[in-house]
PDB file of C-alpha atoms in Angstrom:
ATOM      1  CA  UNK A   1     140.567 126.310 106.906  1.00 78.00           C
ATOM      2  CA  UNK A   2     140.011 124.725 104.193  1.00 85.00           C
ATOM      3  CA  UNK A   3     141.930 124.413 100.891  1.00 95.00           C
ATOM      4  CA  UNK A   4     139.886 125.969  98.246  1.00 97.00           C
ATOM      5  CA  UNK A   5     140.719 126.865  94.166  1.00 97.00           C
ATOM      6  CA  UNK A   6     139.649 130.486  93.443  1.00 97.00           C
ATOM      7  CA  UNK A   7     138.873 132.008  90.061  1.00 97.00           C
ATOM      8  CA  UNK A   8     136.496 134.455  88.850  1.00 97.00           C
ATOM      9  CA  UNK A   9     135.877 137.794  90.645  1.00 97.00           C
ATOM     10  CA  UNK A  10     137.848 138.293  94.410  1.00 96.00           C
ATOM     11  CA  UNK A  11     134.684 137.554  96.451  1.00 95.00           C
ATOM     12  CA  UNK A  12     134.816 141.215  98.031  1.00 92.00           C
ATOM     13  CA  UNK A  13     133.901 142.483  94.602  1.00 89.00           C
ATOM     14  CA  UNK A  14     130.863 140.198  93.492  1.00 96.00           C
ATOM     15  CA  UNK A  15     127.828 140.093  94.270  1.00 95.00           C
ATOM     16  CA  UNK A  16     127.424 136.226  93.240  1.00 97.00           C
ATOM     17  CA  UNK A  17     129.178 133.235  93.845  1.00 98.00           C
ATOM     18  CA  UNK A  18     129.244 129.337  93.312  1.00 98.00           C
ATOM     19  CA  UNK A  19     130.591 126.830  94.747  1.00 98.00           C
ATOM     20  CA  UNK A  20     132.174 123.535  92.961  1.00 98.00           C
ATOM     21  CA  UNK A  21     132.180 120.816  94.066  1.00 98.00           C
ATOM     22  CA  UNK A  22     134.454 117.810  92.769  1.00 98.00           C
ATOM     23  CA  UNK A  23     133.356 114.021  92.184  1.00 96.00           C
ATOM     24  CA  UNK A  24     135.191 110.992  94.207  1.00 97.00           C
ATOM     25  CA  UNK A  25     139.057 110.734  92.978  1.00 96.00           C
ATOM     26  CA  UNK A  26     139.251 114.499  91.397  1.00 97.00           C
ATOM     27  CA  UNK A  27     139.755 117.519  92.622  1.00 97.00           C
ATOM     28  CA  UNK A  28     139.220 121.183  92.836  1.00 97.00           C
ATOM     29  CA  UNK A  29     141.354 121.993  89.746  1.00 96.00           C
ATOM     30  CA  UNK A  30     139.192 119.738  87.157  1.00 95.00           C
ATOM     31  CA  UNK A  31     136.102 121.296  88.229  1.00 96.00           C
ATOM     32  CA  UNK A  32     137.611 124.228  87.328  1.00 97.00           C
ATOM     33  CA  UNK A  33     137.866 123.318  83.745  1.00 96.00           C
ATOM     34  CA  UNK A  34     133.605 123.280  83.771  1.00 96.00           C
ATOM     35  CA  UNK A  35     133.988 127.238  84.529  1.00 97.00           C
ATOM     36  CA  UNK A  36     134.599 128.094  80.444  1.00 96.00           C
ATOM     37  CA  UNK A  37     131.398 126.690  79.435  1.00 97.00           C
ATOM     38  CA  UNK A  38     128.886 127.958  82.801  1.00 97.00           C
ATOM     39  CA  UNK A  39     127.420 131.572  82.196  1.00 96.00           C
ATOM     40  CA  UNK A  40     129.964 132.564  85.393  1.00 96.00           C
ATOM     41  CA  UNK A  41     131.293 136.011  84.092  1.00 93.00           C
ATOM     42  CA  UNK A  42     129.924 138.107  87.100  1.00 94.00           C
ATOM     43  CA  UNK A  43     130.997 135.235  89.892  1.00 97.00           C
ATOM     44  CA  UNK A  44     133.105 134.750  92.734  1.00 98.00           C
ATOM     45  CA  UNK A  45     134.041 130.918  91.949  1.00 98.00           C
ATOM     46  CA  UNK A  46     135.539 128.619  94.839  1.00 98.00           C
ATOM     47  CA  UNK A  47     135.959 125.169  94.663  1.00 98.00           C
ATOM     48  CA  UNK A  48     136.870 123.324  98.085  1.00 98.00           C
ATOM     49  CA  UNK A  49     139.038 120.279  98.212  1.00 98.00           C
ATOM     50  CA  UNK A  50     138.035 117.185  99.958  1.00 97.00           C
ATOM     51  CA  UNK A  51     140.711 115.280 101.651  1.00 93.00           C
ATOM     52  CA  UNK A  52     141.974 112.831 100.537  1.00 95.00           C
ATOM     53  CA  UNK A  53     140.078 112.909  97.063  1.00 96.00           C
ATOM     54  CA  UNK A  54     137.102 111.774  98.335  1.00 97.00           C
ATOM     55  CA  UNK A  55     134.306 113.333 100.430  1.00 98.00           C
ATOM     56  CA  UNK A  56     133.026 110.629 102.127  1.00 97.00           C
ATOM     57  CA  UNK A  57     134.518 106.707 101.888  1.00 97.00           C
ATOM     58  CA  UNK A  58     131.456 104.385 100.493  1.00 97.00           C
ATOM     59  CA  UNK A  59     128.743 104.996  98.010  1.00 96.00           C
ATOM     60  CA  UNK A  60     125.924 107.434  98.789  1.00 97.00           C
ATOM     61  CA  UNK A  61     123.638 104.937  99.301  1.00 97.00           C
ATOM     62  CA  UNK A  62     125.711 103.012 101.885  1.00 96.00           C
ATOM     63  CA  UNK A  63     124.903 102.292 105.387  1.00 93.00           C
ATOM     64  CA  UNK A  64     125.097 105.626 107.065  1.00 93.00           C
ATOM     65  CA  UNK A  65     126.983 105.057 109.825  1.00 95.00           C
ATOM     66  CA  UNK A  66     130.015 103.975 107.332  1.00 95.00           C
ATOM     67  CA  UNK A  67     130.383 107.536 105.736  1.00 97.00           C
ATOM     68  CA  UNK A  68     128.924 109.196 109.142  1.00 96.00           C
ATOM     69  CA  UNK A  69     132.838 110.782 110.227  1.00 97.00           C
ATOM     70  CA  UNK A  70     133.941 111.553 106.571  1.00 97.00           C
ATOM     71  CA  UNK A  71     130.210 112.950 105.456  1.00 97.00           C
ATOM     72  CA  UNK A  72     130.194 115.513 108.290  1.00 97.00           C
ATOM     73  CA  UNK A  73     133.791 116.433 108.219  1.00 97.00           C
ATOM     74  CA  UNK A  74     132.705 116.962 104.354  1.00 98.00           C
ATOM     75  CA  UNK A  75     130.027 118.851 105.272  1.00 98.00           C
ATOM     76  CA  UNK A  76     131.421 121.232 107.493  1.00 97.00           C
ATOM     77  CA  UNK A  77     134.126 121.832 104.479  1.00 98.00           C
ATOM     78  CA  UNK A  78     131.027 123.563 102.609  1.00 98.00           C
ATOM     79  CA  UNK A  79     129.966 124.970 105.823  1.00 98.00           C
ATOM     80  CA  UNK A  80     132.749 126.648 106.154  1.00 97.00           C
ATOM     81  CA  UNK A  81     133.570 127.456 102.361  1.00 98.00           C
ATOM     82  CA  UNK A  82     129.906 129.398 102.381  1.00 98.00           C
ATOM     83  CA  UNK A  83     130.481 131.010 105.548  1.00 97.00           C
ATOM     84  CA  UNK A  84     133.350 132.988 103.451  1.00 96.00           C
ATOM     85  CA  UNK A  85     130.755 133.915 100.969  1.00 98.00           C
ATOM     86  CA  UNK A  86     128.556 135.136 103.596  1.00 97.00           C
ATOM     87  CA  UNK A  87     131.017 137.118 105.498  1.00 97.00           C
ATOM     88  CA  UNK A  88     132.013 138.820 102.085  1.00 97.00           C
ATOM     89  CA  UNK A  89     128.180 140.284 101.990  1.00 97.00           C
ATOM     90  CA  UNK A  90     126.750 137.999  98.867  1.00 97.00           C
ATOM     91  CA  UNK A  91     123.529 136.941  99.957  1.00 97.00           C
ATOM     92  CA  UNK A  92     122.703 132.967  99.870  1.00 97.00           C
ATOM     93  CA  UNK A  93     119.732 133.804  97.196  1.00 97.00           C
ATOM     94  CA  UNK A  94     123.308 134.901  95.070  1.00 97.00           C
ATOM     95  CA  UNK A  95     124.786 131.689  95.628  1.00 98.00           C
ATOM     96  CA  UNK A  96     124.739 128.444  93.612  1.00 98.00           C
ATOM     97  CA  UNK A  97     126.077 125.203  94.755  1.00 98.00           C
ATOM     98  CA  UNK A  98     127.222 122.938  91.952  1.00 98.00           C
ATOM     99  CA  UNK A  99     128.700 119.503  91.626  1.00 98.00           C
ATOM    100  CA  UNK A 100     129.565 116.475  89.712  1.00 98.00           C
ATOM    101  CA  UNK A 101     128.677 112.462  90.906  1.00 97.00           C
ATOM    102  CA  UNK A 102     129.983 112.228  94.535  1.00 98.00           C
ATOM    103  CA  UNK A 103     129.969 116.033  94.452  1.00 98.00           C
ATOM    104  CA  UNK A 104     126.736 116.472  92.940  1.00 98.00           C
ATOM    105  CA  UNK A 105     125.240 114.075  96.453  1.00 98.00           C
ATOM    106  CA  UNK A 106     126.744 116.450  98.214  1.00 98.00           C
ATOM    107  CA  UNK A 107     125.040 119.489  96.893  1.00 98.00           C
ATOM    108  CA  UNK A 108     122.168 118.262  97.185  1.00 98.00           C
ATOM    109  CA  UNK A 109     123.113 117.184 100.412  1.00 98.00           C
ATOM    110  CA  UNK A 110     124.150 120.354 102.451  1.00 98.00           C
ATOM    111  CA  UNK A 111     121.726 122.577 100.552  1.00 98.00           C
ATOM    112  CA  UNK A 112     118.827 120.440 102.183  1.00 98.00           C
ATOM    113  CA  UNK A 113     120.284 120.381 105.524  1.00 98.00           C
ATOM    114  CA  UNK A 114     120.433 123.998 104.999  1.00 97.00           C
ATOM    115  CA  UNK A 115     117.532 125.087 102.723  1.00 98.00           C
ATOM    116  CA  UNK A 116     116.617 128.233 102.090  1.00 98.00           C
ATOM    117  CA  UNK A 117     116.186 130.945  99.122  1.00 98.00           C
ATOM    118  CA  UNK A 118     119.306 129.754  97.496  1.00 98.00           C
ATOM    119  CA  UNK A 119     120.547 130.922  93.621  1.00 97.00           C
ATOM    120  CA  UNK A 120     120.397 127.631  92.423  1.00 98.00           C
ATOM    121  CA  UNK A 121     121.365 123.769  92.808  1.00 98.00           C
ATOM    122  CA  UNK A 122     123.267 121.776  90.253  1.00 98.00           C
ATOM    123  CA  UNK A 123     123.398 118.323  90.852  1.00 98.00           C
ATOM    124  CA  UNK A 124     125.235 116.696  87.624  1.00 98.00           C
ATOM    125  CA  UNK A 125     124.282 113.145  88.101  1.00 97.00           C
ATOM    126  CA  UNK A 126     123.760 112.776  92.293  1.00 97.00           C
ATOM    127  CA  UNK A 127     120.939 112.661  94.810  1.00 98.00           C
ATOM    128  CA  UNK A 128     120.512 112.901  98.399  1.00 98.00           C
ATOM    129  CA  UNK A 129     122.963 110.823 100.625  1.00 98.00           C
ATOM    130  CA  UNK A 130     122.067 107.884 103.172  1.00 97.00           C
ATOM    131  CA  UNK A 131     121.197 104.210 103.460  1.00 95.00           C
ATOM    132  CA  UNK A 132     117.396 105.595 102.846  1.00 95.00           C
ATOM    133  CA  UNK A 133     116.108 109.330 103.128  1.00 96.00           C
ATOM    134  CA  UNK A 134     115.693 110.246 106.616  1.00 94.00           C
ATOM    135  CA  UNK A 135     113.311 113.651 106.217  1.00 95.00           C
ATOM    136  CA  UNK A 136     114.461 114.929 109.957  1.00 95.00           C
ATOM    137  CA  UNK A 137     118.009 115.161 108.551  1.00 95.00           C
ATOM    138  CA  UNK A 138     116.567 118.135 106.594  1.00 97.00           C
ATOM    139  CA  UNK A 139     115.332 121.353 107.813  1.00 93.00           C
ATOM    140  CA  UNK A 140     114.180 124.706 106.336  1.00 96.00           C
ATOM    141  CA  UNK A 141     112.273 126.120 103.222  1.00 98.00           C
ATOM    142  CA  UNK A 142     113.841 126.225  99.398  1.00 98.00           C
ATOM    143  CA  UNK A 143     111.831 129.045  98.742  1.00 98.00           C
ATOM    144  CA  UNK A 144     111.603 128.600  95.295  1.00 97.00           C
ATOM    145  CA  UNK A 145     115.213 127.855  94.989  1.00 98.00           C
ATOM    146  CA  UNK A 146     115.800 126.200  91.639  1.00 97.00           C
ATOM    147  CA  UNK A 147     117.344 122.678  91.491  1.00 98.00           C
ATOM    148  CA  UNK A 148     118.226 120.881  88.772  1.00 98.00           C
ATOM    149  CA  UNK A 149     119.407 117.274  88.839  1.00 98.00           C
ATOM    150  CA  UNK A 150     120.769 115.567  85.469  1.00 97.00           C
ATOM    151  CA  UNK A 151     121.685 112.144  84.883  1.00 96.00           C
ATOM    152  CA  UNK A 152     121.609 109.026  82.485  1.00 94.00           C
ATOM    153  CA  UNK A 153     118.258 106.913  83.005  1.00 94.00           C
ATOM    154  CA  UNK A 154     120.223 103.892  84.100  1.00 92.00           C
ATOM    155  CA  UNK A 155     123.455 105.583  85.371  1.00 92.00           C
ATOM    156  CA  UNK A 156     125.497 102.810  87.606  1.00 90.00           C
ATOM    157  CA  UNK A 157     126.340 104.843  90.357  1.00 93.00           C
ATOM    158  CA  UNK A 158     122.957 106.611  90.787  1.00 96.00           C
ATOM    159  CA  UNK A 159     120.050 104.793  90.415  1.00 95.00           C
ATOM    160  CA  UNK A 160     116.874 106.972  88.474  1.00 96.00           C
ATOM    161  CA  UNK A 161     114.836 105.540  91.951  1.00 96.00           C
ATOM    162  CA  UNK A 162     116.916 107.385  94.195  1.00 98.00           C
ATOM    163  CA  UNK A 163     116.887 110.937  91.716  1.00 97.00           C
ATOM    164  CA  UNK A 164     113.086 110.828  91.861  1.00 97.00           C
ATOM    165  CA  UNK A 165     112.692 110.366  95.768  1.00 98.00           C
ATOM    166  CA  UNK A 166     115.173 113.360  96.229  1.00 98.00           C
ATOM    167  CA  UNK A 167     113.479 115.515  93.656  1.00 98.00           C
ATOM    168  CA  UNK A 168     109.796 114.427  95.822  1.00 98.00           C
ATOM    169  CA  UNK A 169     111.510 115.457  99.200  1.00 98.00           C
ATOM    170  CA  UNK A 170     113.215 118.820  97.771  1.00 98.00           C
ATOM    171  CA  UNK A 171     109.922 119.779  96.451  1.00 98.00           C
ATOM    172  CA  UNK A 172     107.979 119.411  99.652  1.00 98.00           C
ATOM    173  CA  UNK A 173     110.834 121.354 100.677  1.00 98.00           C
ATOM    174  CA  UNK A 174     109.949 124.385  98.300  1.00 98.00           C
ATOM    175  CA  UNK A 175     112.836 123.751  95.535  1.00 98.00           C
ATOM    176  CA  UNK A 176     111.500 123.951  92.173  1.00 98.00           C
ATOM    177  CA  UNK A 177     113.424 120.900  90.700  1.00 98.00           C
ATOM    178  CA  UNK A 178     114.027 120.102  87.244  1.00 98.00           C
ATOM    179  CA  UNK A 179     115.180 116.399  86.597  1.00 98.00           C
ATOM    180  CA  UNK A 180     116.781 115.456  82.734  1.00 96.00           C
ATOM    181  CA  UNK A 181     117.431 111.632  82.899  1.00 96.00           C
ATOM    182  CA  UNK A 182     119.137 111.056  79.754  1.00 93.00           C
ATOM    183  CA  UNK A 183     119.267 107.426  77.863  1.00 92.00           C
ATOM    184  CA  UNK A 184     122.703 107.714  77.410  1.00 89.00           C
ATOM    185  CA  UNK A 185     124.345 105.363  79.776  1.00 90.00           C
ATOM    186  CA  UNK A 186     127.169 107.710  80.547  1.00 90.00           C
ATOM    187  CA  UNK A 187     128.416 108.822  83.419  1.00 93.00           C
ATOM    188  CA  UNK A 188     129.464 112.388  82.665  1.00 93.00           C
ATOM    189  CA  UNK A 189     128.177 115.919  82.373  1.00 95.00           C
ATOM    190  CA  UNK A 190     126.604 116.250  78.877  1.00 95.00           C
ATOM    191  CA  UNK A 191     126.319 119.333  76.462  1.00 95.00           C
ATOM    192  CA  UNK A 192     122.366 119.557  76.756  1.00 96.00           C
ATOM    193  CA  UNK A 193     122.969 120.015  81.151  1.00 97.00           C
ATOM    194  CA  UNK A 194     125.199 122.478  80.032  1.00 97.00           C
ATOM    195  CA  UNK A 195     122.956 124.442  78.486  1.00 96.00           C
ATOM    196  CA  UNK A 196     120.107 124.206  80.492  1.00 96.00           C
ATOM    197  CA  UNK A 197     121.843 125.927  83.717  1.00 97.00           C
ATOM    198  CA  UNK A 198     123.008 128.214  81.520  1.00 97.00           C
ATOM    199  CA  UNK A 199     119.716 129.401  80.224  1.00 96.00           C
ATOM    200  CA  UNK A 200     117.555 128.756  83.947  1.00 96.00           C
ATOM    201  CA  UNK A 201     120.494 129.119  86.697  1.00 96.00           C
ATOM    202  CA  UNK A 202     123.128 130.993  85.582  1.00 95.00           C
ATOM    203  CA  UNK A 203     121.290 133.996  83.474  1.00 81.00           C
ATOM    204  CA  UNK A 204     121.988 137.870  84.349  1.00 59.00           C
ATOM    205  CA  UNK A 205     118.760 138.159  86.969  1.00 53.00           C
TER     206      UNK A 205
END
């Protein structure tokens, strides 16, 4: 099983839940310290914790077969984190996935392999992972599910290219994606991010 940080409501008595998910070098506990300013009152929150620090070993955009053992190990960590949800009876249109740099690839990453009607996608500087995209690595229908990917326009770890051709392949895939590039060179989660889930993802529906 994996190790996962719980906070929020005891997942047997929400009806929502989301799922952080930490960047390269972190872990479960600092994501945690996002919860205070997301719109999370009426959530189950789990965050999982990759081994070793780090979900997968090079940077997204590395050949694939380098992060190919750590990515699905990683994967199957979410797998397995949403299963709980699901066998607690909160429907995947109640669940949001949400995470920051290598977290935030990740996100994106397992919600496309696994698209459907989901509560939302919060990618906080990340886009999809592999060498390039690879369209039969992702199957299913979005739905409508909405997506939202910020970043700085020249961040050094993610490159604006690689935000825009994930944002083009989730939409095909029926996400409704929102992309905030920032000019602020930072990489980091900024206020204005903030308050966009807050007002589009995490509002009392």
């Amino acid at each position: 099983m994996p190790d996962i940080k719980r906070v929020g409501l005891p997942l047997h008595g929400a009806k929502r839940a989301i799922i952080l998910i930490h960047g390269r070098g972190a872990t479960a506990e600092s994501m945690l310290s996002l919860v205070p300013h997301l719109n999370l009152t009426d959530y189950a929150i789990l965050a999982p914790q990759a081994n070793g620090n780090s979900w997968y070993p090079f940077g997204f955009m590395a050949t694939d077969e380098g992060n190919k053992v750590a990515l699905d190990n990683s994967l199957g960590i979410l797998k397995e984190t949403w299963s709980e949800v699901e066998a607690a009876g909160i429907l995947a249109e109640n669940t949001v996935f949400l995470g920051f740099s290598q977290g935030a690839c990740l996100s994106l990453e397992f919600s496309a392999r696994n698209a459907q009607k989901f509560g939302g996608v919060v990618a906080f500087t990340g886009g999809l992972i592999g060498e390039k995209l690879k369209t039969e690595n992702y199957s299913g229908d979005f739905q409508g599910t909405p997506i939202f990917i910020g970043s700085s326009d020249r961040d050094f770890h993610v490159p604006a290219k690689r935000i825009k051709e994930s944002a083009d392949l989730l939409r095909k895939m029926g996400a409704d994606v929102t992309i905030e590039l920032s000019d602020d060179p930072g990489h980091t989660i900024r206020e204005d991010e903030i308050n966009w889930v807050n007002q589009n993802i995490f509002t009392n529906r």
